[in-house]
Each structure stands twice: as structure tokens, then as C-alpha cells.
CSV table of C-alpha atoms in Angstrom, one decimal:
chain,number,residue,atom,x,y,z
U,17,LEU,CA,-8.5,-8.0,-5.4
U,18,GLN,CA,-6.6,-10.5,-7.4
U,19,LEU,CA,-3.4,-8.5,-7.4
U,20,ILE,CA,-3.5,-8.2,-3.6
U,21,GLN,CA,-4.2,-11.9,-3.1
U,22,MET,CA,-1.5,-12.8,-5.5
U,23,LYS,CA,1.1,-10.6,-3.8
U,24,LEU,CA,0.2,-11.9,-0.4
U,25,LYS,CA,-0.2,-15.5,-1.3
U,26,ASN,CA,3.3,-16.6,-0.1
U,27,PHE,CA,2.9,-15.0,3.4
U,28,PRO,CA,0.1,-15.8,5.9
U,29,HIS,CA,-2.6,-13.1,6.0
U,30,GLU,CA,-5.7,-14.6,7.5
U,31,SER,CA,-6.8,-11.5,9.4
U,32,VAL,CA,-6.7,-9.3,6.3
U,33,ASP,CA,-9.9,-8.1,4.7
U,34,VAL,CA,-8.8,-8.0,1.1
U,35,SER,CA,-12.0,-6.2,-0.1
U,36,ARG,CA,-11.5,-3.4,2.5
U,37,THR,CA,-7.9,-3.1,1.5
U,38,ALA,CA,-8.8,-3.0,-2.2
U,39,LYS,CA,-11.1,0.0,-1.5
U,40,LYS,CA,-8.3,1.8,0.2
U,41,LEU,CA,-6.0,1.2,-2.8
U,42,MET,CA,-8.4,2.7,-5.3
U,43,GLY,CA,-6.6,5.2,-7.5
U,44,LEU,CA,-3.1,3.8,-7.0
U,45,SER,CA,-1.1,2.3,-9.8
U,46,HIS,CA,-0.3,-1.4,-10.2
U,47,SER,CA,3.2,-0.8,-9.0
U,48,ASP,CA,2.0,1.2,-6.0
U,49,ILE,CA,-0.2,-1.6,-4.9
U,50,GLU,CA,2.7,-4.1,-5.3
U,51,TRP,CA,4.8,-1.8,-3.2
U,52,VAL,CA,2.1,-1.6,-0.5
U,53,CYS,CA,1.9,-5.4,-0.3
U,54,PHE,CA,5.7,-5.9,-0.2
U,55,ASP,CA,6.0,-3.1,2.4
U,56,ALA,CA,3.4,-4.8,4.7
U,57,ILE,CA,5.2,-8.1,4.4
U,58,LYS,CA,8.5,-6.5,5.1
U,59,SER,CA,7.1,-4.7,8.1
U,60,SER,CA,5.6,-8.0,9.5
U,61,ILE,CA,8.9,-9.7,9.1
U,62,LEU,CA,10.9,-7.0,10.8
U,63,GLN,CA,8.4,-7.1,13.7
U,64,ASP,CA,8.9,-10.8,13.9
U,65,LYS,CA,5.3,-11.6,13.2
U,66,ASP,CA,4.0,-14.8,11.7
U,67,SER,CA,1.5,-13.1,9.4
U,68,VAL,CA,0.5,-9.8,7.8
U,69,SER,CA,-2.2,-8.0,9.7
U,70,GLN,CA,-4.8,-5.6,8.5
U,71,ALA,CA,-2.9,-2.9,10.5
U,72,ASP,CA,0.3,-3.7,8.6
U,73,LEU,CA,-1.5,-3.2,5.3
U,74,ASP,CA,-3.3,0.0,6.4
U,75,GLU,CA,0.0,1.5,7.6
U,76,ALA,CA,1.7,0.6,4.3
U,77,VAL,CA,-1.2,2.2,2.3
U,78,GLU,CA,-0.8,5.4,4.3
U,79,ARG,CA,3.0,5.4,3.7
U,80,GLN,CA,2.4,5.0,0.0
U,81,ARG,CA,-0.2,7.7,-0.2
U,82,SER,CA,2.2,10.1,1.7
U,83,ARG,CA,4.9,9.2,-0.8
U,84,SER,CA,2.6,9.8,-3.7
U,85,ARG,CA,1.6,13.2,-2.4
U,86,ALA,CA,5.2,14.2,-1.8
U,87,LYS,CA,6.1,13.3,-5.4
U,88,THR,CA,3.1,15.2,-7.0
U,89,PRO,CA,3.7,18.9,-7.3
U,90,SER,CA,0.8,21.0,-6.1
U,91,ARG,CA,-1.2,22.9,-8.7
U,92,GLN,CA,-0.2,26.2,-7.0
U,93,SER,CA,3.5,25.6,-7.5
U,94,THR,CA,2.9,24.4,-11.1
U,95,ARG,CA,1.1,27.7,-12.0
U,96,LYS,CA,3.8,29.8,-10.4
U,97,SER,CA,6.6,28.2,-12.5
U,98,ARG,CA,4.9,28.9,-15.8
């Protein structure tokens, strides 16, 4: 919770449920969580919004989870290469 609040503190985010977002981020590393927050802020700015919304954060979480899955080799491919 504190990490999310700290990363979002310089950009308005009144509509964000930090507790809900923290639950979605369970299992991600510190740097992944930072990336999610920065990505949500960047997305808000590019869409000319005045604040980060819950939807911006949810989308950033999904993008990071997709990225993490793409980087992690599946167990099947690991077994075949041995």
C-alpha cells in the first residue's frame, strides 16, 4: 500500500482504491509495482487526463502481468531443453 501511495503521490488519484490495487499487485516485485504506477501515470498524461483512474491502474497491471508471462519460460519448454 505504501509503495503505491508513494509512487502516485505527485499525481492526482482520488478515484483509485489503493487497497484493491494492492491486492491485484500481489506477487509482483517492487520494480514491477513501480512500473505499473509509472505506466498508469504516463497513460493518464497521454490521454490528457487530470488524474489517474482505477481503470488506468487496472490496465497497467494487466500489461505488466502480460509482460511477466512473456518473459517467464514455460515449464514445458524448460523440460524439453534439458
